[in-house]
Coordinates of C-alpha atoms in Angstrom, one line a residue:
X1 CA -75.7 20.1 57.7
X2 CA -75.1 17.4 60.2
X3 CA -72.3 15.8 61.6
X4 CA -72.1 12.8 59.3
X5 CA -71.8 15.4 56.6
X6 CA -69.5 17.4 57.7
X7 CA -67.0 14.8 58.1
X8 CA -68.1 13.6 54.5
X9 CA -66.8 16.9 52.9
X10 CA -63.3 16.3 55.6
X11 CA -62.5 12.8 54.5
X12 CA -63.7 12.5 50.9
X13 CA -64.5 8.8 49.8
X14 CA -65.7 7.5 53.2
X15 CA -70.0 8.9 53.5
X16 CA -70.5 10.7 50.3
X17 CA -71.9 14.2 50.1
X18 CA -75.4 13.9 48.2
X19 CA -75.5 15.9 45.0
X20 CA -78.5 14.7 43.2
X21 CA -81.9 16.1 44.4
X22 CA -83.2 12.3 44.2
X23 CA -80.6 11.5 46.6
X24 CA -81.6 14.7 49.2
X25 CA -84.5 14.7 51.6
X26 CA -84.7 10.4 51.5
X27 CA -86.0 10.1 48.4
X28 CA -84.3 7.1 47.5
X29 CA -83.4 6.4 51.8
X30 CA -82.5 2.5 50.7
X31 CA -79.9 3.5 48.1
X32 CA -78.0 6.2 50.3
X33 CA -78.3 3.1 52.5
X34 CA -76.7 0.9 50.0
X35 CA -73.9 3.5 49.5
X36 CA -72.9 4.2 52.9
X37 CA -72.9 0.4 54.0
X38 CA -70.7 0.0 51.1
X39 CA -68.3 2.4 52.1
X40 CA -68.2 1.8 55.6
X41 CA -67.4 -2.2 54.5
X42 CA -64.6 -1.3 52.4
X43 CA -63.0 1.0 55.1
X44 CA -63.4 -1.8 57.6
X45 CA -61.9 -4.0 55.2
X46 CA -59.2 -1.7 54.7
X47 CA -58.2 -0.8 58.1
X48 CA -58.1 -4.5 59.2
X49 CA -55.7 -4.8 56.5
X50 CA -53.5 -1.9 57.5
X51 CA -53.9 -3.3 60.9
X52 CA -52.3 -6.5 60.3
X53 CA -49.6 -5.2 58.0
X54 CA -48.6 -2.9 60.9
X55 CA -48.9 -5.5 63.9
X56 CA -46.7 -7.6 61.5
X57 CA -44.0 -4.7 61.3
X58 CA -44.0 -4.1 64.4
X59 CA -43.6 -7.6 65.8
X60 CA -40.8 -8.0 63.4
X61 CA -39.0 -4.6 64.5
X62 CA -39.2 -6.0 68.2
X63 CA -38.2 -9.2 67.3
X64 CA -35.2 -8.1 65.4
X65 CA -34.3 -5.3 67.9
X66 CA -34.7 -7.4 71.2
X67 CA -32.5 -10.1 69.7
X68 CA -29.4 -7.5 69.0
X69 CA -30.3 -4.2 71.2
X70 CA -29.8 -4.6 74.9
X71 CA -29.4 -1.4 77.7
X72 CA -25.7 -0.9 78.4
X73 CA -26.3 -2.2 82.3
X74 CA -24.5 -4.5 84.6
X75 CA -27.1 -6.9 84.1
X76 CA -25.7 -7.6 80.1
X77 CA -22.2 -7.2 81.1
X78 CA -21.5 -10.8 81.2
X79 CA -23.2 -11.5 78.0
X80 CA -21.2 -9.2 75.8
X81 CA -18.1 -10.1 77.9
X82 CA -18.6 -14.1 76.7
X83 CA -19.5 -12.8 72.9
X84 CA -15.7 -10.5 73.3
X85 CA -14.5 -13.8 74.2
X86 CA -16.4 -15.8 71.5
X87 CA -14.2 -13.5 69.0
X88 CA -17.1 -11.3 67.9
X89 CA -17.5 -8.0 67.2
X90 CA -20.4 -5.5 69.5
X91 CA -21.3 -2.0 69.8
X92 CA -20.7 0.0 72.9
X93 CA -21.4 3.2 74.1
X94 CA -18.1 5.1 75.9
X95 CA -17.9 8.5 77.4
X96 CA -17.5 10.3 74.0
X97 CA -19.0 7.7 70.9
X98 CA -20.3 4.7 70.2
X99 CA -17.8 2.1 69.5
X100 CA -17.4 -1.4 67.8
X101 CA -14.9 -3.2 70.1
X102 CA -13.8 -6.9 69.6
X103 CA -10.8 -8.8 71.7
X104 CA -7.5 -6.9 70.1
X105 CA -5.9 -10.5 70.5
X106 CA -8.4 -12.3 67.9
X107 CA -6.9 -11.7 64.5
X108 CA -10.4 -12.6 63.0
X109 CA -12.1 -10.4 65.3
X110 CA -9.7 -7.0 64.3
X111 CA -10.3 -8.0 60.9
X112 CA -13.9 -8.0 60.9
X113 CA -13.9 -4.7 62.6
X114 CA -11.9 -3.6 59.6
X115 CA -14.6 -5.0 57.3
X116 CA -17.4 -3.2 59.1
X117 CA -16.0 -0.1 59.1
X118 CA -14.5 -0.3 55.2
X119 CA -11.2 0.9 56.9
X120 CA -8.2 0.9 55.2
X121 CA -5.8 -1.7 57.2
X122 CA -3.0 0.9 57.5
X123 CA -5.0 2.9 59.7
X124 CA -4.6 1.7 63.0
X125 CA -7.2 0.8 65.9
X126 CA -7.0 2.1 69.3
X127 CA -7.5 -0.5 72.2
X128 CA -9.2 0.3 75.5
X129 CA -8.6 -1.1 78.9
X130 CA -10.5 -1.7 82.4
X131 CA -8.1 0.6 84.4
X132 CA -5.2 2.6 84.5
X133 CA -3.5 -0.3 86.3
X134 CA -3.6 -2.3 83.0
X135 CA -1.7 0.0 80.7
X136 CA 1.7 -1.3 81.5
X137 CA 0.6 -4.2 80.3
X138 CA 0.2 -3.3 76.6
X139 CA 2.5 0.3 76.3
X140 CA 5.6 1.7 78.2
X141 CA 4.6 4.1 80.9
X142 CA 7.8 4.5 83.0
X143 CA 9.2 7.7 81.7
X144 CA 5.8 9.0 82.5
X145 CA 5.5 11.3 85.7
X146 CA 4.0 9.7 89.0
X147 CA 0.2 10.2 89.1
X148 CA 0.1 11.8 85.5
X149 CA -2.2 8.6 83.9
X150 CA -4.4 8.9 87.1
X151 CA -5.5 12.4 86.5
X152 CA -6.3 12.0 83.0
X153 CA -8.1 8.7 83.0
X154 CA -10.7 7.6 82.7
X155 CA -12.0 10.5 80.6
X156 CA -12.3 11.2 77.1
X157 CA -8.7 11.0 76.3
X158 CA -6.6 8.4 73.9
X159 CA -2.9 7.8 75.4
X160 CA -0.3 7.8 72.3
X161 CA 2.3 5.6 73.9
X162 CA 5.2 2.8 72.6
X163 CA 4.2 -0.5 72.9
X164 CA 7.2 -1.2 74.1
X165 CA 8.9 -5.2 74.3
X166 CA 6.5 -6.8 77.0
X167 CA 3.4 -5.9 75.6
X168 CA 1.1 -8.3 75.5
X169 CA -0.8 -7.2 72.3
X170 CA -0.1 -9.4 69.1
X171 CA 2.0 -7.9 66.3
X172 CA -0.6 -8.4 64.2
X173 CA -2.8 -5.5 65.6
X174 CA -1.7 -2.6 63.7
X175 CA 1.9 -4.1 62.4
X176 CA 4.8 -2.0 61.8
X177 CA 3.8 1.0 64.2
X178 CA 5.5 1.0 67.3
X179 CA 3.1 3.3 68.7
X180 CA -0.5 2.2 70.3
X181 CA -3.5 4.5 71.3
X182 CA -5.0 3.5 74.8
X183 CA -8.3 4.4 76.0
X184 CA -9.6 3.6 79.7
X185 CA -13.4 5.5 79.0
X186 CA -15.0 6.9 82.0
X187 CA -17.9 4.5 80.9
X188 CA -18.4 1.4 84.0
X189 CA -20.4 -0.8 81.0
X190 CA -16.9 -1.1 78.4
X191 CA -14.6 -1.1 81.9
X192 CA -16.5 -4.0 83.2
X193 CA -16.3 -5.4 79.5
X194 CA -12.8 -5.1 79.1
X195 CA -11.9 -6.4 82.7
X196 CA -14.1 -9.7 82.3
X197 CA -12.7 -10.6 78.5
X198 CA -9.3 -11.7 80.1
X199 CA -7.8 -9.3 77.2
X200 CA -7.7 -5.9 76.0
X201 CA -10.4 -4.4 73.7
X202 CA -9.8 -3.1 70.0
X203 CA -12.1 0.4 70.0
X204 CA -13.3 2.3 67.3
X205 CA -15.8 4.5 66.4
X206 CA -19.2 2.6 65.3
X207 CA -19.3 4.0 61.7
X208 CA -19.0 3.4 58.3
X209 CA -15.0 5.2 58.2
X210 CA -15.4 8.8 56.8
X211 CA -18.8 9.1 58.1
X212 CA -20.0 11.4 61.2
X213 CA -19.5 9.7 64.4
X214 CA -22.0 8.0 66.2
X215 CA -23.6 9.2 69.3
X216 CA -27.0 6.9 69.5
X217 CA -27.2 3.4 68.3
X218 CA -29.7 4.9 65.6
X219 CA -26.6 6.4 63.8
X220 CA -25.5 3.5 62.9
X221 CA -28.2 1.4 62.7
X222 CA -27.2 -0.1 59.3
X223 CA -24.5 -1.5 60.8
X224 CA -26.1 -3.0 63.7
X225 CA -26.6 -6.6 61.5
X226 CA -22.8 -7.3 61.6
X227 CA -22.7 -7.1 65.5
X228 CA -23.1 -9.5 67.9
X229 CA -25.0 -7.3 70.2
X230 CA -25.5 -3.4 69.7
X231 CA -25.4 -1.9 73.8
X232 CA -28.2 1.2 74.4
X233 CA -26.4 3.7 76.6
X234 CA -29.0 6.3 75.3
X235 CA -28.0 9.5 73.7
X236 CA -24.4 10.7 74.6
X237 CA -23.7 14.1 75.4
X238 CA -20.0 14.9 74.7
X239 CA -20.8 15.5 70.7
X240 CA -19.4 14.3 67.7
X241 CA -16.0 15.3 68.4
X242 CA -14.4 12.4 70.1
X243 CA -11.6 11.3 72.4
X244 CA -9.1 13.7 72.6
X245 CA -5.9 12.3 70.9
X246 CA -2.6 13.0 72.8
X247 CA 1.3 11.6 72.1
X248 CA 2.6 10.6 75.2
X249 CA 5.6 8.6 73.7
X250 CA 8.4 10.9 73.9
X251 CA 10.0 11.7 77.8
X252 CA 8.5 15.2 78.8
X253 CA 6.5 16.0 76.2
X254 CA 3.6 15.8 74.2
X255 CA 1.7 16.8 71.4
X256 CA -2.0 17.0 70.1
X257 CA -3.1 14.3 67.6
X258 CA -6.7 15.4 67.7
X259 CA -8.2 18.0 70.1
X260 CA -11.4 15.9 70.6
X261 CA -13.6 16.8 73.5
X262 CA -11.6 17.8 75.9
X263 CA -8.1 19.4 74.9
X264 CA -7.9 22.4 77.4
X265 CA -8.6 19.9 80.5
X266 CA -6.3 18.2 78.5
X267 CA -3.6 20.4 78.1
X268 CA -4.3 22.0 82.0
X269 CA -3.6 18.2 83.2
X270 CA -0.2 17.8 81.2
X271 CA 1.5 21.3 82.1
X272 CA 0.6 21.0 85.5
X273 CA 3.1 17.7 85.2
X274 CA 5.6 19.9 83.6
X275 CA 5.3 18.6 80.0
X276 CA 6.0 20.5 77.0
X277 CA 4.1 20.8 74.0
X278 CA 6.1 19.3 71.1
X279 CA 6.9 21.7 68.4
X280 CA 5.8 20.1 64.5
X281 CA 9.8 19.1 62.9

């Protein structure tokens, strides 16, 4: 049996396996000709076809992608800073998730977040700022110990703190809770975000609400049409468990919202500044 033959018997349909003595020992050689010229055209035919159809997807799928996906580097910082400022909403990776963030200070822009998300309005977004610095500009910190916001940030940790009279967040963002959740990621691409916008940053987790959390921009690449730009910080390590939600509002205390990622470094950080768990009323 020869080559030709044996792939015949592997890959049915393309040289056809003789089975009639007048087709065995070239009896008839011009007709197994005819045969195997025939089959050989259609599978030309066919993988030019398939060919095509693929080049087509895949010039599609880099067009598409290339248009919306950038790297989360220095070098798109500016970009997604003037799109922040252009009231739209992108995807960014932090040091926990991925996040959809928007200017906090563009009604439209929170809203659309909402929309994104199919979040209920009455569940309120966290914002996110360039540096430590820049919370007492949106929340009370004051009744906080002296170096106590510098050892927990950045990290992976959401600050529960009063908003407090001078803030300079609208009363539209979340209205009727006095309370606001600040993040400052240990991520330079949302920092340098957040510092060139002017503002602060709404932040939430890029996801349809109630689904997992992202921690690719695969997760939630159904939701990547509604985005401005979607920012590739690659695959985050931290899991899917997320910031690690802590009240800070109250003098002296505190008390875990959500343990998160890191709630023993958490915790460590707060009783070494003499703060006391607060017990459920």
């Amino acid at each position: 049996m020869n080559f030709s033959t044996r792939l015949a018997e592997k890959i049915p349909g393309i040289l056809p396996v003789p089975s009639h003595p007048l087709l065995r020992k070239g009896a008839f050689p011009e007709l197994r000709f005819f045969a195997t010229a025939s089959h050989s055209r259609r599978l030309r035919l066919g993988l030019q076809k398939n060919m095509v159809w693929s080049l087509q997807r895949a010039e599609l799928s880099v067009v598409t992608n290339s248009s919306i996906v950038h790297p989360a580097t220095e070098a798109y910082a500016q970009e997604a800073i003037e799109a922040i400022k252009s009231e739209k909403v992108i995807a960014v990776p932090t040091d926990t998730l991925y996040g959809f963030a928007c200017d906090a200070c563009s009604l439209e822009a929170v809203n659309r977040i909402y929309e994104i998300k199919g979040r209920k309005l009455t569940s309120p977004l966290a914002i996110c700022v360039g540096d430590v610095s820049d919370i007492k500009r949106v929340a009370t910190t004051n009744h906080l110990p002296h170096g106590l916001l510098e050892s927990l940030l950045p990290g992976p940790v959401t600050l529960v703190l009063q908003r407090g009279e001078l803030s300079i967040l609208e009363k539209s963002l979340n209205p009727g809770i006095d309370t606001i959740g600040v993040r400052v990621p240990d991520s330079d691409f949302v920092r340098e975000v957040a510092r060139g916008s002017g503002s602060v940053l709404a932040l939430t987790s890029a996801n349809l609400s109630g689904d997992r959390s992202s921690v690719c921009v695969n997760d939630f690449e159904s939701l990547w049409q509604h985005c401005a730009y979607v920012y590739d910080g690659g695959l985050l390590p931290s899991g899917r468990a997320g910031s690690t939600i802590v009240d800070l509002s109250r003098v002296g205390k505190y008390k875990i919202i959500r343990p998160g990622s890191a709630k023993e470094a958490t915790v460590a950080i707060l009783e070494k500044y003499s703060l006391e768990e607060e017990e459920d009323s």
